[in-house]
Amino acid sequence: MGSRRDAALAVIVLAVAVVAVVFVEASLSIAAGVAGGVGTLVFEAVATRERALVRRYWDRSLVQAAAIAFSLVGIAVGALVAPSIVLSFVIGALVAYLGFLFVVTFVG
């Protein structure tokens, strides 16, 4: 699998989140976006400790499908319940993840 597939999945979910923002006419929250980004970076720092274990689980198609499904349901529910906060958090998390992948793949 690897970084390309991870990035492609993140871009798909990010595109859905952006479409949801436009669809519900949500305003973006900088604080929620930053929180999502920080959450992603903290998760990646912790996951790096057990890189092989995390990769072994993540490379399972069922785990990836469940993560995407969970994300899409979260976006749909969030767009209805608290669009500004939830969608900003998701977008911030995914932008940070894509930035992290870029740095790990091309810089580090």
Coordinates of N, CA, C and O in Angstrom, one line a residue:
M1 N 0.9 -1.2 0.0 CA 0.0 0.0 0.0 C 0.9 1.2 0.0 O 1.5 1.6 -1.0
G2 N 1.1 1.9 1.1 CA 2.0 3.0 1.2 C 1.5 4.4 1.1 O 0.3 4.6 1.2
S3 N 2.4 5.3 1.0 CA 2.0 6.7 1.1 C 1.1 7.2 0.0 O 0.3 8.0 0.3
R4 N 1.3 6.7 -1.2 CA 0.4 7.2 -2.3 C -1.0 6.8 -2.0 O -1.9 7.6 -2.2
R5 N -1.2 5.6 -1.6 CA -2.6 5.2 -1.4 C -3.2 6.0 -0.1 O -4.3 6.4 -0.2
D6 N -2.4 6.1 0.9 CA -2.8 6.9 2.1 C -3.2 8.3 1.7 O -4.2 8.8 2.1
A7 N -2.3 8.9 0.8 CA -2.6 10.3 0.4 C -3.9 10.3 -0.5 O -4.7 11.2 -0.3
A8 N -4.1 9.3 -1.4 CA -5.3 9.3 -2.2 C -6.5 9.2 -1.4 O -7.5 9.9 -1.6
L9 N -6.5 8.3 -0.4 CA -7.7 8.2 0.5 C -7.9 9.5 1.3 O -9.1 9.9 1.4
A10 N -6.9 10.1 1.8 CA -7.0 11.4 2.5 C -7.6 12.5 1.6 O -8.5 13.2 2.0
V11 N -7.1 12.5 0.4 CA -7.6 13.5 -0.6 C -9.1 13.3 -0.9 O -9.9 14.2 -1.0
I12 N -9.5 12.0 -1.0 CA -10.9 11.7 -1.3 C -11.8 12.2 -0.1 O -12.8 12.9 -0.3
V13 N -11.4 11.9 1.1 CA -12.2 12.3 2.3 C -12.1 13.9 2.4 O -13.2 14.5 2.7
L14 N -11.0 14.5 2.2 CA -10.9 15.9 2.2 C -11.8 16.6 1.2 O -12.5 17.5 1.5
A15 N -11.9 16.0 0.0 CA -12.8 16.5 -1.0 C -14.3 16.5 -0.6 O -15.0 17.4 -0.8
V16 N -14.6 15.4 0.0 CA -16.0 15.2 0.5 C -16.3 16.3 1.6 O -17.3 16.9 1.6
A17 N -15.3 16.5 2.5 CA -15.5 17.5 3.6 C -15.6 18.9 3.0 O -16.5 19.7 3.4
V18 N -14.8 19.2 2.0 CA -14.9 20.5 1.3 C -16.3 20.7 0.6 O -16.9 21.7 0.7
V19 N -16.7 19.6 0.0 CA -18.1 19.7 -0.7 C -19.1 19.9 0.4 O -20.1 20.7 0.2
A20 N -19.0 19.2 1.5 CA -20.0 19.4 2.6 C -20.0 20.8 3.1 O -21.0 21.4 3.4
V21 N -18.8 21.4 3.2 CA -18.7 22.8 3.7 C -19.5 23.7 2.7 O -20.3 24.6 3.1
V22 N -19.3 23.5 1.4 CA -20.0 24.3 0.4 C -21.5 24.0 0.4 O -22.3 24.9 0.4
F23 N -21.9 22.7 0.6 CA -23.3 22.3 0.5 C -24.1 22.9 1.7 O -25.2 23.4 1.5
V24 N -23.5 22.9 2.9 CA -24.2 23.4 4.0 C -23.9 24.9 4.3 O -24.4 25.5 5.3
E25 N -23.1 25.5 3.5 CA -22.7 26.9 3.6 C -22.1 27.1 5.0 O -22.4 28.1 5.7
A26 N -21.2 26.3 5.5 CA -20.6 26.4 6.8 C -19.4 27.4 6.7 O -18.7 27.5 5.7
S27 N -19.3 28.1 7.8 CA -18.1 28.9 7.9 C -17.0 28.1 8.6 O -17.3 27.2 9.5
L28 N -15.8 28.3 8.3 CA -14.7 27.5 8.9 C -14.2 28.1 10.2 O -14.1 29.3 10.3
S29 N -13.9 27.3 11.1 CA -13.4 27.7 12.4 C -11.9 27.4 12.4 O -11.4 26.3 12.3
I30 N -11.1 28.5 12.6 CA -9.7 28.3 12.7 C -9.3 27.5 13.9 O -8.4 26.6 13.7
A31 N -9.9 27.7 15.0 CA -9.5 26.9 16.2 C -9.8 25.5 16.0 O -9.0 24.6 16.4
A32 N -10.9 25.1 15.4 CA -11.3 23.7 15.2 C -10.3 23.1 14.2 O -9.9 21.9 14.3
G33 N -9.9 23.9 13.1 CA -9.0 23.4 12.1 C -7.6 23.1 12.7 O -7.0 22.1 12.5
V34 N -7.2 24.0 13.6 CA -5.9 23.9 14.3 C -5.9 22.6 15.2 O -5.0 21.9 15.2
A35 N -7.0 22.5 15.9 CA -7.2 21.3 16.8 C -7.1 20.0 16.0 O -6.5 19.1 16.4
G36 N -7.8 20.0 14.8 CA -7.7 18.8 14.0 C -6.3 18.5 13.5 O -5.8 17.4 13.6
G37 N -5.6 19.6 13.1 CA -4.2 19.4 12.7 C -3.3 18.9 13.8 O -2.5 18.0 13.6
V38 N -3.4 19.5 15.0 CA -2.6 19.1 16.1 C -2.9 17.7 16.5 O -2.0 16.9 16.8
G39 N -4.2 17.3 16.5 CA -4.6 16.0 16.8 C -3.9 15.0 15.9 O -3.4 13.9 16.3
T40 N -3.9 15.3 14.6 CA -3.3 14.4 13.6 C -1.8 14.3 13.9 O -1.2 13.1 13.9
L41 N -1.1 15.4 14.2 CA 0.3 15.3 14.4 C 0.7 14.6 15.7 O 1.6 13.8 15.8
V42 N -0.2 14.7 16.7 CA 0.0 14.0 18.0 C -0.2 12.5 17.7 O 0.6 11.6 18.1
F43 N -1.2 12.1 17.0 CA -1.5 10.7 16.6 C -0.3 10.1 15.9 O 0.2 9.0 16.2
E44 N 0.2 10.9 14.9 CA 1.3 10.4 14.1 C 2.6 10.2 14.9 O 3.3 9.3 14.7
A45 N 2.8 11.1 15.9 CA 4.0 11.0 16.8 C 3.9 9.7 17.6 O 4.8 9.0 17.8
V46 N 2.7 9.5 18.1 CA 2.5 8.3 19.0 C 2.5 7.0 18.1 O 3.2 6.0 18.5
A47 N 1.9 7.0 16.9 CA 1.9 5.9 16.0 C 3.3 5.5 15.5 O 3.6 4.4 15.2
T48 N 4.2 6.5 15.5 CA 5.6 6.3 15.0 C 6.3 5.4 15.9 O 7.2 4.6 15.5
R49 N 5.9 5.3 17.2 CA 6.6 4.4 18.2 C 6.4 3.0 17.8 O 7.2 2.1 18.1
E50 N 5.3 2.7 17.2 CA 4.9 1.3 16.8 C 4.6 1.2 15.3 O 3.6 0.7 14.9
R51 N 5.5 1.8 14.5 CA 5.3 2.0 13.1 C 4.9 0.6 12.4 O 3.9 0.6 11.7
A52 N 5.6 -0.4 12.7 CA 5.3 -1.7 12.0 C 3.9 -2.3 12.4 O 3.2 -2.8 11.5
L53 N 3.6 -2.1 13.7 CA 2.3 -2.6 14.1 C 1.1 -1.8 13.5 O 0.2 -2.4 13.0
V54 N 1.3 -0.5 13.5 CA 0.3 0.4 12.9 C 0.2 0.1 11.4 O -1.0 -0.1 10.9
R55 N 1.3 -0.1 10.7 CA 1.2 -0.3 9.3 C 0.6 -1.7 9.0 O -0.2 -1.9 8.0
R56 N 0.9 -2.7 9.8 CA 0.3 -4.0 9.7 C -1.2 -4.0 9.7 O -1.9 -4.6 8.9
Y57 N -1.8 -3.2 10.7 CA -3.2 -3.1 10.8 C -3.8 -2.2 9.7 O -4.8 -2.6 9.0
W58 N -3.1 -1.1 9.4 CA -3.6 -0.1 8.4 C -3.6 -0.8 7.0 O -4.5 -0.4 6.2
D59 N -2.7 -1.6 6.7 CA -2.7 -2.2 5.4 C -3.8 -3.2 5.1 O -3.9 -3.7 4.0
R60 N -4.6 -3.5 6.1 CA -5.8 -4.4 5.9 C -6.9 -3.6 5.2 O -7.2 -2.5 5.7
S61 N -7.4 -4.1 4.1 CA -8.4 -3.5 3.4 C -9.7 -3.2 4.2 O -10.3 -2.1 4.1
L62 N -10.0 -4.1 5.1 CA -11.2 -3.9 6.0 C -11.0 -2.7 6.9 O -11.9 -1.9 7.1
V63 N -9.8 -2.5 7.4 CA -9.5 -1.4 8.3 C -9.6 -0.1 7.5 O -10.2 0.9 8.0
Q64 N -9.0 -0.1 6.3 CA -9.1 1.1 5.5 C -10.5 1.5 5.2 O -10.9 2.6 5.2
A65 N -11.3 0.5 4.8 CA -12.7 0.7 4.4 C -13.5 1.2 5.6 O -14.3 2.1 5.5
A66 N -13.2 0.6 6.8 CA -13.9 1.1 8.0 C -13.5 2.5 8.3 O -14.4 3.3 8.7
A67 N -12.3 2.9 8.2 CA -11.8 4.2 8.5 C -12.5 5.2 7.5 O -12.9 6.3 8.0
I68 N -12.5 4.9 6.2 CA -13.2 5.8 5.3 C -14.7 5.9 5.6 O -15.2 7.0 5.6
A69 N -15.3 4.8 5.8 CA -16.8 4.8 6.1 C -17.0 5.6 7.4 O -18.0 6.5 7.4
F70 N -16.2 5.4 8.4 CA -16.4 6.2 9.7 C -16.2 7.7 9.4 O -17.0 8.5 9.9
S71 N -15.2 8.0 8.6 CA -14.9 9.4 8.3 C -16.1 10.0 7.5 O -16.5 11.2 7.8
L72 N -16.6 9.3 6.5 CA -17.7 9.8 5.7 C -19.0 10.0 6.5 O -19.7 11.0 6.4
V73 N -19.3 9.0 7.4 CA -20.4 9.2 8.3 C -20.2 10.4 9.2 O -21.2 11.1 9.5
G74 N -19.0 10.5 9.8 CA -18.7 11.6 10.6 C -18.9 13.0 9.9 O -19.4 13.9 10.5
I75 N -18.5 13.0 8.7 CA -18.7 14.3 7.9 C -20.2 14.5 7.7 O -20.6 15.7 7.9
A76 N -20.9 13.5 7.4 CA -22.4 13.7 7.1 C -23.1 14.1 8.4 O -23.9 15.1 8.4
V77 N -22.8 13.5 9.5 CA -23.5 13.8 10.8 C -23.0 15.2 11.2 O -23.8 16.0 11.6
G78 N -21.7 15.4 11.1 CA -21.1 16.7 11.5 C -21.7 17.9 10.7 O -21.9 19.0 11.3
A79 N -21.9 17.6 9.4 CA -22.5 18.7 8.6 C -23.9 19.1 9.0 O -24.3 20.2 8.8
L80 N -24.6 18.1 9.6 CA -25.9 18.4 10.1 C -26.0 19.0 11.5 O -26.8 19.8 11.8
V81 N -25.1 18.5 12.4 CA -25.1 18.8 13.8 C -24.3 20.1 14.1 O -24.8 21.0 14.8
A82 N -23.0 20.1 13.7 CA -22.1 21.2 14.1 C -21.2 21.4 12.9 O -20.0 21.1 13.0
P83 N -21.7 21.9 11.8 CA -20.8 21.9 10.6 C -19.5 22.7 10.7 O -18.5 22.3 10.2
S84 N -19.6 23.9 11.3 CA -18.4 24.7 11.4 C -17.3 24.0 12.2 O -16.1 24.0 11.7
I85 N -17.6 23.4 13.3 CA -16.6 22.8 14.1 C -16.1 21.5 13.5 O -14.9 21.3 13.4
V86 N -17.1 20.6 13.2 CA -16.7 19.3 12.7 C -16.0 19.3 11.4 O -14.9 18.7 11.2
L87 N -16.5 20.1 10.5 CA -15.9 20.1 9.1 C -14.5 20.8 9.2 O -13.6 20.4 8.5
S88 N -14.4 21.8 10.0 CA -13.1 22.5 10.2 C -12.1 21.6 10.8 O -10.9 21.5 10.4
F89 N -12.5 20.8 11.8 CA -11.7 19.8 12.4 C -11.2 18.8 11.4 O -10.0 18.5 11.3
V90 N -12.1 18.2 10.6 CA -11.7 17.2 9.6 C -10.8 17.8 8.6 O -9.8 17.2 8.3
I91 N -11.1 19.0 8.1 CA -10.2 19.6 7.1 C -8.8 19.9 7.7 O -7.8 19.6 7.0
G92 N -8.8 20.4 8.9 CA -7.5 20.6 9.5 C -6.7 19.4 9.7 O -5.5 19.3 9.5
A93 N -7.4 18.3 10.1 CA -6.7 17.0 10.3 C -6.2 16.5 9.0 O -5.0 16.0 9.0
L94 N -6.9 16.5 8.0 CA -6.5 16.0 6.7 C -5.4 16.8 6.0 O -4.5 16.2 5.5
V95 N -5.5 18.1 6.1 CA -4.4 18.9 5.6 C -3.1 18.7 6.3 O -2.1 18.5 5.7
A96 N -3.2 18.5 7.6 CA -2.0 18.2 8.4 C -1.5 16.9 8.1 O -0.2 16.7 7.9
Y97 N -2.3 15.9 7.9 CA -1.9 14.5 7.5 C -1.2 14.6 6.1 O -0.1 13.9 5.9
L98 N -1.8 15.3 5.2 CA -1.2 15.3 3.9 C 0.2 16.1 3.9 O 1.1 15.7 3.3
G99 N 0.3 17.1 4.7 CA 1.5 17.8 5.0 C 2.6 16.9 5.6 O 3.7 16.8 5.2
F100 N 2.1 16.1 6.6 CA 3.0 15.1 7.2 C 3.5 14.1 6.2 O 4.7 13.8 6.2
L101 N 2.6 13.5 5.4 CA 3.0 12.6 4.4 C 4.0 13.2 3.4 O 5.0 12.6 3.0
F102 N 3.8 14.4 3.0 CA 4.7 15.1 2.1 C 6.1 15.2 2.8 O 7.1 14.9 2.1
V103 N 6.2 15.7 4.0 CA 7.5 15.8 4.7 C 8.1 14.5 4.8 O 9.3 14.3 4.5
V104 N 7.4 13.5 5.3 CA 8.0 12.1 5.5 C 8.5 11.5 4.1 O 9.5 10.9 4.1
T105 N 7.7 11.8 3.1 CA 8.0 11.1 1.8 C 9.1 11.9 1.1 O 10.0 11.3 0.5
F106 N 9.1 13.2 1.0 CA 10.0 14.0 0.2 C 11.1 14.7 0.9 O 12.1 15.0 0.3
V107 N 10.9 15.0 2.2 CA 11.9 15.8 2.9 C 12.7 14.9 3.8 O 13.9 15.0 3.9
G108 N 12.0 14.1 4.5 CA 12.7 13.2 5.5 C 13.2 12.0 4.9 O 14.0 11.3 4.9

